[in-house]
PDB file of C-alpha atoms and ligand atoms in Angstrom:
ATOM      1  CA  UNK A   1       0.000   0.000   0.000  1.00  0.00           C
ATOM      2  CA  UNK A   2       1.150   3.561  -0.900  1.00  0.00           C
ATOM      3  CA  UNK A   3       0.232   6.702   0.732  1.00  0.00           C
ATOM      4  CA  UNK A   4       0.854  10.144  -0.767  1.00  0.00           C
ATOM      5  CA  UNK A   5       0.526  13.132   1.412  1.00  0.00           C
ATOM      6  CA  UNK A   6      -1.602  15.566  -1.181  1.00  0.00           C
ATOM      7  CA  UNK A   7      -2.031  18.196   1.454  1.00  0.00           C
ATOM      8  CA  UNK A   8      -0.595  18.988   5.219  1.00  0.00           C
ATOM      9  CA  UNK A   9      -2.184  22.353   6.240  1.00  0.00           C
ATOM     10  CA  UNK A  10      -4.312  23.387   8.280  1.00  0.00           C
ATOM     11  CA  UNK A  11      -7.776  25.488   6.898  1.00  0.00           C
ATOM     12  CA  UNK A  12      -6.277  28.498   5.599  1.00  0.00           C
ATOM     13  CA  UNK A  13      -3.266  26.471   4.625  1.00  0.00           C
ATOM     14  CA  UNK A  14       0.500  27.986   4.918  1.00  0.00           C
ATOM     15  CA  UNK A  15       1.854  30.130   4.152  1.00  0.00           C
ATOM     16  CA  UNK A  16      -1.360  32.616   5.288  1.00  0.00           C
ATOM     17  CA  UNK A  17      -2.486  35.029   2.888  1.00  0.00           C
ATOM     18  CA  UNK A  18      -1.243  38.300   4.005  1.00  0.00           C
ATOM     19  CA  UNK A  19       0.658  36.485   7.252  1.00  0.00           C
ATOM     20  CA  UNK A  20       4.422  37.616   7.882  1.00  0.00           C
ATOM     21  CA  UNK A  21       5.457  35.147  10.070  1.00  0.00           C
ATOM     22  CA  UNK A  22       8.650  33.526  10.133  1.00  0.00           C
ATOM     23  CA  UNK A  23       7.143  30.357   8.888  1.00  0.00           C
ATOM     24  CA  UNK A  24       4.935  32.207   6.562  1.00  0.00           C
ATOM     25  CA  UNK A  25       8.175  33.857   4.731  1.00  0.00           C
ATOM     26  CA  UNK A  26      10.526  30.568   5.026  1.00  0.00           C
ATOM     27  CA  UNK A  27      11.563  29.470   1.741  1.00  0.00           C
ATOM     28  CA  UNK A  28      11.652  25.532   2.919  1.00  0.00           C
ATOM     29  CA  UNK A  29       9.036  23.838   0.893  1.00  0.00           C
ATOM     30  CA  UNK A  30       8.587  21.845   4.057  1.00  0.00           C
ATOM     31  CA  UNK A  31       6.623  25.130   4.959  1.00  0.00           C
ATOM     32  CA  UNK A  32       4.310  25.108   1.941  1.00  0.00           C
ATOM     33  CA  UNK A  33       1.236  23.090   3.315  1.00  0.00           C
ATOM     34  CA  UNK A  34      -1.577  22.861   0.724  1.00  0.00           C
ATOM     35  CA  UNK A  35      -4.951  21.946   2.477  1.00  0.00           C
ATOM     36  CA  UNK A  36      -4.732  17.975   4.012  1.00  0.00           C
ATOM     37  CA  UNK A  37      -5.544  15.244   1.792  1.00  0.00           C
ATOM     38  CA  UNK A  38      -3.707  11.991   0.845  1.00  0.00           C
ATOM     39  CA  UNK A  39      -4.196   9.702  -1.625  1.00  0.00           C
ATOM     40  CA  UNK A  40      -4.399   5.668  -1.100  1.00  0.00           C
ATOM     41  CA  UNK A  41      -3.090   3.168  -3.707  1.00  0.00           C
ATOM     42  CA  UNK A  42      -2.750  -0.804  -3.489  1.00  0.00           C
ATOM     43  CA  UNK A  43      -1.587  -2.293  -6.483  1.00  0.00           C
ATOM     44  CA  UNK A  44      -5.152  -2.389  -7.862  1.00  0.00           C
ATOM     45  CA  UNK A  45      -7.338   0.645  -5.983  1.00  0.00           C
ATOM     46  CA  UNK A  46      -7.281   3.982  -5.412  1.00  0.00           C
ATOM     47  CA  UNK A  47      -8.840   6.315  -3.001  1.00  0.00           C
ATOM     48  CA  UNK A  48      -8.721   9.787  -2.465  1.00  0.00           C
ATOM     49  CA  UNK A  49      -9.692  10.990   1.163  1.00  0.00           C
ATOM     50  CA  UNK A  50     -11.011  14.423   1.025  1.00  0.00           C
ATOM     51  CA  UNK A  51     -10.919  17.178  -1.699  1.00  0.00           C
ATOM     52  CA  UNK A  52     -10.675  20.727  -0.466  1.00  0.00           C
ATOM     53  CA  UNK A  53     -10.208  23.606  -1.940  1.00  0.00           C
ATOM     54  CA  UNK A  54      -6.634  22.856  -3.447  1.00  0.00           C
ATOM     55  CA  UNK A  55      -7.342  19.745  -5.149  1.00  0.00           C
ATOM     56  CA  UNK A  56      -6.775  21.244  -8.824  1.00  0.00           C
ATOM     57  CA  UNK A  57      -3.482  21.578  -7.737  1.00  0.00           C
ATOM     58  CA  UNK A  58      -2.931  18.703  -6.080  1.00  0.00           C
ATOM     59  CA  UNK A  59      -4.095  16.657  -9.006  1.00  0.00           C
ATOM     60  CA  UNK A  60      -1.939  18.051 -11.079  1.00  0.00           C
ATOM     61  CA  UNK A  61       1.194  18.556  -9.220  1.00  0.00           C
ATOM     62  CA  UNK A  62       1.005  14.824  -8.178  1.00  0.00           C
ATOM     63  CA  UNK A  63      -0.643  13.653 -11.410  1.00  0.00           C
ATOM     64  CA  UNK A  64      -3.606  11.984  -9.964  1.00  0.00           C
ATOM     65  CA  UNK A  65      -5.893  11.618 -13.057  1.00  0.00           C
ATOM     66  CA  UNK A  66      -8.171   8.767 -11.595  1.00  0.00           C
ATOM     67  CA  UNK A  67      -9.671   7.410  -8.317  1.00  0.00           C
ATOM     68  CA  UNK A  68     -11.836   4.414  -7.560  1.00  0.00           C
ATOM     69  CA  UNK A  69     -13.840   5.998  -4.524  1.00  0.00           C
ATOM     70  CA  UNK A  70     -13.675   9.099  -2.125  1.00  0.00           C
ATOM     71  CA  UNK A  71     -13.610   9.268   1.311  1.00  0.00           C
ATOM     72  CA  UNK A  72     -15.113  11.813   3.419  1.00  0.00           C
ATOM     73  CA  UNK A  73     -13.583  13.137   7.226  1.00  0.00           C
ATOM     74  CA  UNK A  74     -16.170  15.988   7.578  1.00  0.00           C
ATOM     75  CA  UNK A  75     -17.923  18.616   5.774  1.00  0.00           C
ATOM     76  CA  UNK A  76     -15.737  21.589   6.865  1.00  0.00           C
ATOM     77  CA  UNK A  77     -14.501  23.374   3.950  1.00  0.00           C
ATOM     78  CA  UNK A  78     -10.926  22.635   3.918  1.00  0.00           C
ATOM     79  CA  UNK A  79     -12.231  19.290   3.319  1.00  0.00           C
ATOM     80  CA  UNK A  80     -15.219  19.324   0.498  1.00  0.00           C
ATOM     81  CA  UNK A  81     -14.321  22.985  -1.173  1.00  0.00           C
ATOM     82  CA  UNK A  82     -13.051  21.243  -4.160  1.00  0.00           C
ATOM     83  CA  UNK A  83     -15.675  19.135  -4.746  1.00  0.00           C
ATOM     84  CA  UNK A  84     -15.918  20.479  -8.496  1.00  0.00           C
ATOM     85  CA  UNK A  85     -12.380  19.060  -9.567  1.00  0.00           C
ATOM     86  CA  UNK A  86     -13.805  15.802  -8.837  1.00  0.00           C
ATOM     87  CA  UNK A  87     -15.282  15.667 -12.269  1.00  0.00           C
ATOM     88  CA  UNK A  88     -11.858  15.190 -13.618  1.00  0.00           C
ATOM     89  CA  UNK A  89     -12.522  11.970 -11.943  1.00  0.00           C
ATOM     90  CA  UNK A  90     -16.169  11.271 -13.300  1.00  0.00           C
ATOM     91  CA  UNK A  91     -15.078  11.638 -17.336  1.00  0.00           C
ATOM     92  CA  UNK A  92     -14.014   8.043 -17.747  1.00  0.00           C
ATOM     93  CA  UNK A  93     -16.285   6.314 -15.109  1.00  0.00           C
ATOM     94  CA  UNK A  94     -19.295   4.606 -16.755  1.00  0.00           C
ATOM     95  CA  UNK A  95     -20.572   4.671 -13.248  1.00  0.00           C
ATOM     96  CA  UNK A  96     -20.864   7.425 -10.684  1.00  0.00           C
ATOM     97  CA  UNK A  97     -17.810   8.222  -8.466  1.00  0.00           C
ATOM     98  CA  UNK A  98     -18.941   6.608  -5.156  1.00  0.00           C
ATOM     99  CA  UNK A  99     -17.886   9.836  -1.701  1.00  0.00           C
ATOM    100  CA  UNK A 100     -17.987   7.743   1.485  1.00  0.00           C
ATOM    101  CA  UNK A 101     -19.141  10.153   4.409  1.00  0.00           C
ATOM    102  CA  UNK A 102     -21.010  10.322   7.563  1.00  0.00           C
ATOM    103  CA  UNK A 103     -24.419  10.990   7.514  1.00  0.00           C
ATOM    104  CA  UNK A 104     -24.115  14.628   7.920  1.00  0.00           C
ATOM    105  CA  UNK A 105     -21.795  15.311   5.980  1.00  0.00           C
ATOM    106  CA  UNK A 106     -23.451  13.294   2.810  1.00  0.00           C
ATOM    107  CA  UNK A 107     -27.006  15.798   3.745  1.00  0.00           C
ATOM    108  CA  UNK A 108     -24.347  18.344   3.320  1.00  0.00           C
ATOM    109  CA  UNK A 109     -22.792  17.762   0.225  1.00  0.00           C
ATOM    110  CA  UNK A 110     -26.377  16.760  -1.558  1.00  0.00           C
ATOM    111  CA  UNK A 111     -27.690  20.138  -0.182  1.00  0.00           C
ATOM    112  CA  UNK A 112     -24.504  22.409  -1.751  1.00  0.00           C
ATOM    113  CA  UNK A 113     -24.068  20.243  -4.881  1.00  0.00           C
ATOM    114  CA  UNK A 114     -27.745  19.019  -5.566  1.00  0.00           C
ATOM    115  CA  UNK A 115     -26.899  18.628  -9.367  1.00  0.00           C
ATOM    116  CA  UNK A 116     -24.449  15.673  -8.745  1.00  0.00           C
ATOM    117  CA  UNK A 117     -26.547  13.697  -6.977  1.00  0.00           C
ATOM    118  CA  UNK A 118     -29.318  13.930  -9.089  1.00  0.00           C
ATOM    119  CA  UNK A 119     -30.504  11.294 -11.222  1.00  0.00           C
ATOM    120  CA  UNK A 120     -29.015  11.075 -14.409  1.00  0.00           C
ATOM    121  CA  UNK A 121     -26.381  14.343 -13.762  1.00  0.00           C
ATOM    122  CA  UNK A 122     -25.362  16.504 -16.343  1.00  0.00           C
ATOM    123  CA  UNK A 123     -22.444  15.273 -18.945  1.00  0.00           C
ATOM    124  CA  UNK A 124     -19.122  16.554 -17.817  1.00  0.00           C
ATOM    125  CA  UNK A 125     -19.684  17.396 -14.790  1.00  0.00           C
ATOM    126  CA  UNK A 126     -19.545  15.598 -10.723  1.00  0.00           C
ATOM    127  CA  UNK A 127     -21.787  12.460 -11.094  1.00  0.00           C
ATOM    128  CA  UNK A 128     -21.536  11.221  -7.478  1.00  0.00           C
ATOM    129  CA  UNK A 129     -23.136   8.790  -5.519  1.00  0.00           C
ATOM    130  CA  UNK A 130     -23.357   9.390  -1.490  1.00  0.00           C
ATOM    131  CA  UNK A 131     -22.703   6.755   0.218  1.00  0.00           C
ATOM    132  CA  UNK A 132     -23.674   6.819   3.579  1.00  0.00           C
ATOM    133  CA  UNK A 133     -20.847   4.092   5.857  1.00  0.00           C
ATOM    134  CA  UNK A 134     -22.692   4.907   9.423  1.00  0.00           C
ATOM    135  CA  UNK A 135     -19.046   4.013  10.724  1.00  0.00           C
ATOM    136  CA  UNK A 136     -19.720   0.767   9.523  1.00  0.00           C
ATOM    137  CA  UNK A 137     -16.525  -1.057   7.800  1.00  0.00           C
ATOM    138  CA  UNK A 138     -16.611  -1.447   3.845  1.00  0.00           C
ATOM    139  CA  UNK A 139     -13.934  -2.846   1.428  1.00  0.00           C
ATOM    140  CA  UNK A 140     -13.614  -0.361  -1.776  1.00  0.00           C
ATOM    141  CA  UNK A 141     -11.720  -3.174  -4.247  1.00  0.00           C
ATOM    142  CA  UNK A 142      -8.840  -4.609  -2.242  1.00  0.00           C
ATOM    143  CA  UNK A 143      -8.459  -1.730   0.779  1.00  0.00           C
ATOM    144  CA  UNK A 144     -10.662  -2.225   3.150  1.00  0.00           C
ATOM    145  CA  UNK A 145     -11.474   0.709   5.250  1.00  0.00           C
ATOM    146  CA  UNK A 146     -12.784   1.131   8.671  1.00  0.00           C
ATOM    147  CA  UNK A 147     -13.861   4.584   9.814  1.00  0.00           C
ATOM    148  CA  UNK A 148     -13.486   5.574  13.532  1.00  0.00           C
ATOM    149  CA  UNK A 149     -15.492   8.156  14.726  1.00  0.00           C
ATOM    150  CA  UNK A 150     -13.694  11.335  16.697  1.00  0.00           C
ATOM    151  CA  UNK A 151     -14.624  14.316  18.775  1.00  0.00           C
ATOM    152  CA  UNK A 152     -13.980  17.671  16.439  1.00  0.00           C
ATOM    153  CA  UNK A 153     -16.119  20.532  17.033  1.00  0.00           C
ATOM    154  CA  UNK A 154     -19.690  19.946  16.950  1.00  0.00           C
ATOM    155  CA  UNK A 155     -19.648  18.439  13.419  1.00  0.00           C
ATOM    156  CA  UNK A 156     -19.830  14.514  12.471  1.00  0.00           C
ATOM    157  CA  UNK A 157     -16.211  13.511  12.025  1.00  0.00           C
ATOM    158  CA  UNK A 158     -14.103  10.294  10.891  1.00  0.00           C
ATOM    159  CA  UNK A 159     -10.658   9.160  10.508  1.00  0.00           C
ATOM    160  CA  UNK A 160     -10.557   6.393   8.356  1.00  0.00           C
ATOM    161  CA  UNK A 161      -7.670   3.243   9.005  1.00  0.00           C
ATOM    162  CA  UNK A 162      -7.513   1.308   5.537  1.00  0.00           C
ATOM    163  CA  UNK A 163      -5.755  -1.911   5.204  1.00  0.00           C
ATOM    164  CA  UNK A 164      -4.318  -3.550   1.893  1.00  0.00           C
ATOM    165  CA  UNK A 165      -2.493  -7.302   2.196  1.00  0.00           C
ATOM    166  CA  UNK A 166      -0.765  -6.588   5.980  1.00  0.00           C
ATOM    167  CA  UNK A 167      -0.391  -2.953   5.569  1.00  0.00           C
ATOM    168  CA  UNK A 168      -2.091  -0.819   7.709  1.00  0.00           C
ATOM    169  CA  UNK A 169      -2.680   3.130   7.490  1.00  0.00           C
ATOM    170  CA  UNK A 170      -4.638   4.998  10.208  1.00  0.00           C
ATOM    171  CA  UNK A 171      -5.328   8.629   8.923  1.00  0.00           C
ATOM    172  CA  UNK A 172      -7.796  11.541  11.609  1.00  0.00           C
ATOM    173  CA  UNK A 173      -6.463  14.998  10.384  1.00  0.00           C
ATOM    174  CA  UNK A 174      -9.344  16.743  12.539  1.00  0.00           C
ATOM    175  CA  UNK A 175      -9.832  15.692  15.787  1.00  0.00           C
ATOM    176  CA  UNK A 176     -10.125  16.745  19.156  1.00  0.00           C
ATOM    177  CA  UNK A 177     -10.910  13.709  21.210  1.00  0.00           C
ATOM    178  CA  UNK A 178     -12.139  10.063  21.090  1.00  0.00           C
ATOM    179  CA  UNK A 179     -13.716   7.503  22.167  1.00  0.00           C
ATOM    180  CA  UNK A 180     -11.977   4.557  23.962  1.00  0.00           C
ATOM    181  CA  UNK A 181     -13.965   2.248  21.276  1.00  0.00           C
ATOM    182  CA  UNK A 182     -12.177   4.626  18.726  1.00  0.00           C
ATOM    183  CA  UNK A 183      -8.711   4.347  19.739  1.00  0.00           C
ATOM    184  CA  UNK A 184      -8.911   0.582  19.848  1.00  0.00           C
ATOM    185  CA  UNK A 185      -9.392   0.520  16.446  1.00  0.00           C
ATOM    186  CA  UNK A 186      -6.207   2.954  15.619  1.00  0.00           C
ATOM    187  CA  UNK A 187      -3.879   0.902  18.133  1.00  0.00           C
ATOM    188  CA  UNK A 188      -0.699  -0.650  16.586  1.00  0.00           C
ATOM    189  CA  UNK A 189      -1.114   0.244  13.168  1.00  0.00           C
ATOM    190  CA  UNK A 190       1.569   0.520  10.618  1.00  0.00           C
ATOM    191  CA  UNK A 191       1.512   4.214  10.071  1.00  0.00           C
ATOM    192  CA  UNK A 192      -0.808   6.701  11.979  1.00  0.00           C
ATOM    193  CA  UNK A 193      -1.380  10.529  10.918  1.00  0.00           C
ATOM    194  CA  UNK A 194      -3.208  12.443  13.235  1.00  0.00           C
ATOM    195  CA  UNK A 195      -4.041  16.272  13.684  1.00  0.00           C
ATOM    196  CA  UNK A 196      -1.356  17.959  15.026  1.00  0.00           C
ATOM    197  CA  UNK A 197      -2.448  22.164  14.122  1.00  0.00           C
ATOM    198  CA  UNK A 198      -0.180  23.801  16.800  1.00  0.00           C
ATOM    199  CA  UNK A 199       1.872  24.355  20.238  1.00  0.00           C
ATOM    200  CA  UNK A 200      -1.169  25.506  22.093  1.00  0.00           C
ATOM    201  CA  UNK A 201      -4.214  24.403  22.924  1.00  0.00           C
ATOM    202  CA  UNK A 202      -6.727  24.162  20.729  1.00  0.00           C
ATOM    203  CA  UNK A 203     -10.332  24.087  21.384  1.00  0.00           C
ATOM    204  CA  UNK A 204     -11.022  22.085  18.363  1.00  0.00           C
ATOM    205  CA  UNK A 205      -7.824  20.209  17.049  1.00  0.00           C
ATOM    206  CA  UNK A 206      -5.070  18.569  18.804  1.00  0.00           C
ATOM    207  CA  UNK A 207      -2.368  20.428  19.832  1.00  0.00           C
ATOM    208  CA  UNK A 208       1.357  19.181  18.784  1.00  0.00           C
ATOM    209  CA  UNK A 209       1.456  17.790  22.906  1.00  0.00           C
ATOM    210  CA  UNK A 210      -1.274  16.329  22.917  1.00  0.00           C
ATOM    211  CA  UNK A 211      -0.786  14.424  19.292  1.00  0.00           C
ATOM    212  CA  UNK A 212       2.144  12.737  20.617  1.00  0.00           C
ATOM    213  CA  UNK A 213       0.622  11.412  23.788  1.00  0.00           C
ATOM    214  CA  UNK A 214      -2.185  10.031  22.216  1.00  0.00           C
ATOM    215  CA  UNK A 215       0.854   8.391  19.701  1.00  0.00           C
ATOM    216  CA  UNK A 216       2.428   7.140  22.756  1.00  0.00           C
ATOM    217  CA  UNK A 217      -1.046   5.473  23.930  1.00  0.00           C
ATOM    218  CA  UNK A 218      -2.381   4.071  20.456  1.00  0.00           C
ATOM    219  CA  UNK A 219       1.707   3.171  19.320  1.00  0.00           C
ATOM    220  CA  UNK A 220       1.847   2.896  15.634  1.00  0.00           C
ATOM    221  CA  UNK A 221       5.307   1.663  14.087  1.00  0.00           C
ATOM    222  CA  UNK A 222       5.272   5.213  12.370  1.00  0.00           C
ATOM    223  CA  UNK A 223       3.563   8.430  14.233  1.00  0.00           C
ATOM    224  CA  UNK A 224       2.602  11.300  11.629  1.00  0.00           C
ATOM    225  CA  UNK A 225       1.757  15.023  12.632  1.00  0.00           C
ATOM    226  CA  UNK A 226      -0.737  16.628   9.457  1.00  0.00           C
ATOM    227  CA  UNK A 227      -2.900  18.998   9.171  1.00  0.00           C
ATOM    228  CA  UNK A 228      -0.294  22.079  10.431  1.00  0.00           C
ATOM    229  CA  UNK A 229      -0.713  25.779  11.300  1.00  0.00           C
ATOM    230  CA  UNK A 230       1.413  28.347  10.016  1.00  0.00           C
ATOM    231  CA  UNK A 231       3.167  28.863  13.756  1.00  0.00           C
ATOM    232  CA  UNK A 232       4.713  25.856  13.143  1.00  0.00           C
ATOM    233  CA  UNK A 233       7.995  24.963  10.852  1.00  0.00           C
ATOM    234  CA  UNK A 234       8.991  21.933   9.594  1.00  0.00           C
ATOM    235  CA  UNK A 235      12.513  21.227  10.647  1.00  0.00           C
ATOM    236  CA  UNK A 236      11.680  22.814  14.844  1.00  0.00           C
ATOM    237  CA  UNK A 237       8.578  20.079  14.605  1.00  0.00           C
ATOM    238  CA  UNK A 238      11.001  17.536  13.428  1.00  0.00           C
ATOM    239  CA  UNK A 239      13.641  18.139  16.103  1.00  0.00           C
ATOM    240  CA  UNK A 240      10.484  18.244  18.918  1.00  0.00           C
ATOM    241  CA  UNK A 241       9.041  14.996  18.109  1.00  0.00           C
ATOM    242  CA  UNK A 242       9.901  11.883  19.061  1.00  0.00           C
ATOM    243  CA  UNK A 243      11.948   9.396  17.123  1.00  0.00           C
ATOM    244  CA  UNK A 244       8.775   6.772  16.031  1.00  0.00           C
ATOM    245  CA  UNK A 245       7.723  10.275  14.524  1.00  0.00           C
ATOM    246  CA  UNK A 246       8.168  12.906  11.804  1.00  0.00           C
ATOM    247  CA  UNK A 247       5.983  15.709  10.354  1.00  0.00           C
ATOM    248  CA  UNK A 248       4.129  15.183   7.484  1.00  0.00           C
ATOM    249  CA  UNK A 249       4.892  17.500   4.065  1.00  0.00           C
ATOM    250  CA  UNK A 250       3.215  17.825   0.986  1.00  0.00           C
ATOM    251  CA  UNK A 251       4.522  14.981  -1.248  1.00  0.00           C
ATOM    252  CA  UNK A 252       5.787  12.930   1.440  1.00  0.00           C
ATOM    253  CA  UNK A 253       5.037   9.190   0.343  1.00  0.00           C
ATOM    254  CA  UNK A 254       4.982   6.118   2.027  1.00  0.00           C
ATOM    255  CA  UNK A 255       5.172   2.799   1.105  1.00  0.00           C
ATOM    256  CA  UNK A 256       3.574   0.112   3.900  1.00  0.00           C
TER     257      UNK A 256
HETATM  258 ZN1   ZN B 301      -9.585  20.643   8.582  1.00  0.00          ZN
HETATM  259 ZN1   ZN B 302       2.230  32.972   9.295  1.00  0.00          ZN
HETATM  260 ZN1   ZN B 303     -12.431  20.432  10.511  1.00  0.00          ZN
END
């Protein structure tokens, strides 16, 4: 199993439009974090989780021209604003382009793009079909995928850990806190990436403390901090974490 890093930033992503920070000016592309979303690949599937608002660029920057399925963490923007490059995805598909969500979040995406859901769709464009997973596992060719549900705000949220042959990949860029029944299911894994936005606390996202205990607790062979803030560069985080760790980057690849 593969794992491409498509995005590592947080909402706004980094640098911040009109933002002078240090981290904001560094010239390390380490510091360039488009908005978090990786891309999945066994030898015979492909799935994209999430597709905010940089997707065009992500598509073509990492040349991702198809996808079997989409998965969806959460109807926040960062994470559905591109939902219109998807129909790169649609052209060749004799069927429509199944988006794995929560409940909510499929309501939300048939209520801001009716037109994709409808029957029949228009040529060219998104032909979706919602597909509601209720946190219920589902195989999508040969991954299998189990979501987990986390705390994140007060909107519906998964991480998703998907599993090809022995490999194992655990991925929750937004999240807050979890269940115990949640972090059974991410213990041990083969790589973990988990929200990780800043130093401080963070009402809403883990900060970069409280990422690594929870990485202590649920132990995967390889601990990944996504979904940065611009108060954060690449090569400090490095240095901070601990050695079953690293940072993730845009374009950073794994191979499980
Ligand atoms: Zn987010
Ligand atoms: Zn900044
Ligand atoms: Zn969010």
């Amino acid at each position: 199993m593969k794992v491409l890093f498509l995005g590592s930033g947080t909402s706004v992503g980094v640098p911040v439009i009109g933002c002078k920070c240090a981290v904001c000016r560094s010239t390390d592309p380490h510091n360039k974090r488009l908005r978090s979303a990786v891309l999945v690949s066994s030898s015979t599937t492909s799935l994209l989780i999430d597709f905010g608002p940089d997707l065009h660029t992500q598509a073509l920057r990492y040349d991702v021209t198809a996808v079997d399925a989409v998965l969806c963490t959460h109807e926040h923007l960062d994470h559905i604003a591109g939902f219109d490059d998807l129909r790169a995805f649609c052209w060749e598909r004799t069927e429509r382009l199944p988006i794995y969500s929560g409940e909510r979040c499929k309501a939300q995406l048939s209520r801001m793009y009716p037109w994709a859901f409808a029957p029949g769709g228009y040529r060219g464009y998104v032909r979706a079909q919602g597909i509601c997973h209720a946190g219920a596992p589902f195989c999508v060719g040969d991954i299998a995928v189990q979501p987990i549900p986390v705390q994140h705000a007060t909107v519906e949220t998964y991480g998703y850990v998907l599993r090809a042959g022995s490999a194992s990949f655990g991925y929750v860029p937004d999240v807050k806190q979890m269940p115990d029944s949640s972090r059974e299911l991410l213990r041990g894994l083969d790589a973990l990436a988990m929200d990780g936005l800043c130093f401080p606390q963070h009402p809403t996202h883990l900060s970069i403390d409280e990422n690594i205990a929870l990485m202590r607790e649920l132990a995967p062979k390889c601990g990944i901090v996504t979904h940065t803030g611009h108060r954060v560069d690449f090569n400090q985080l490095a240095a901070y974490l601990p050695d079953f760790m690293q940072p993730a980057f845009d374009g950073l690849e794994l191979s499980l």
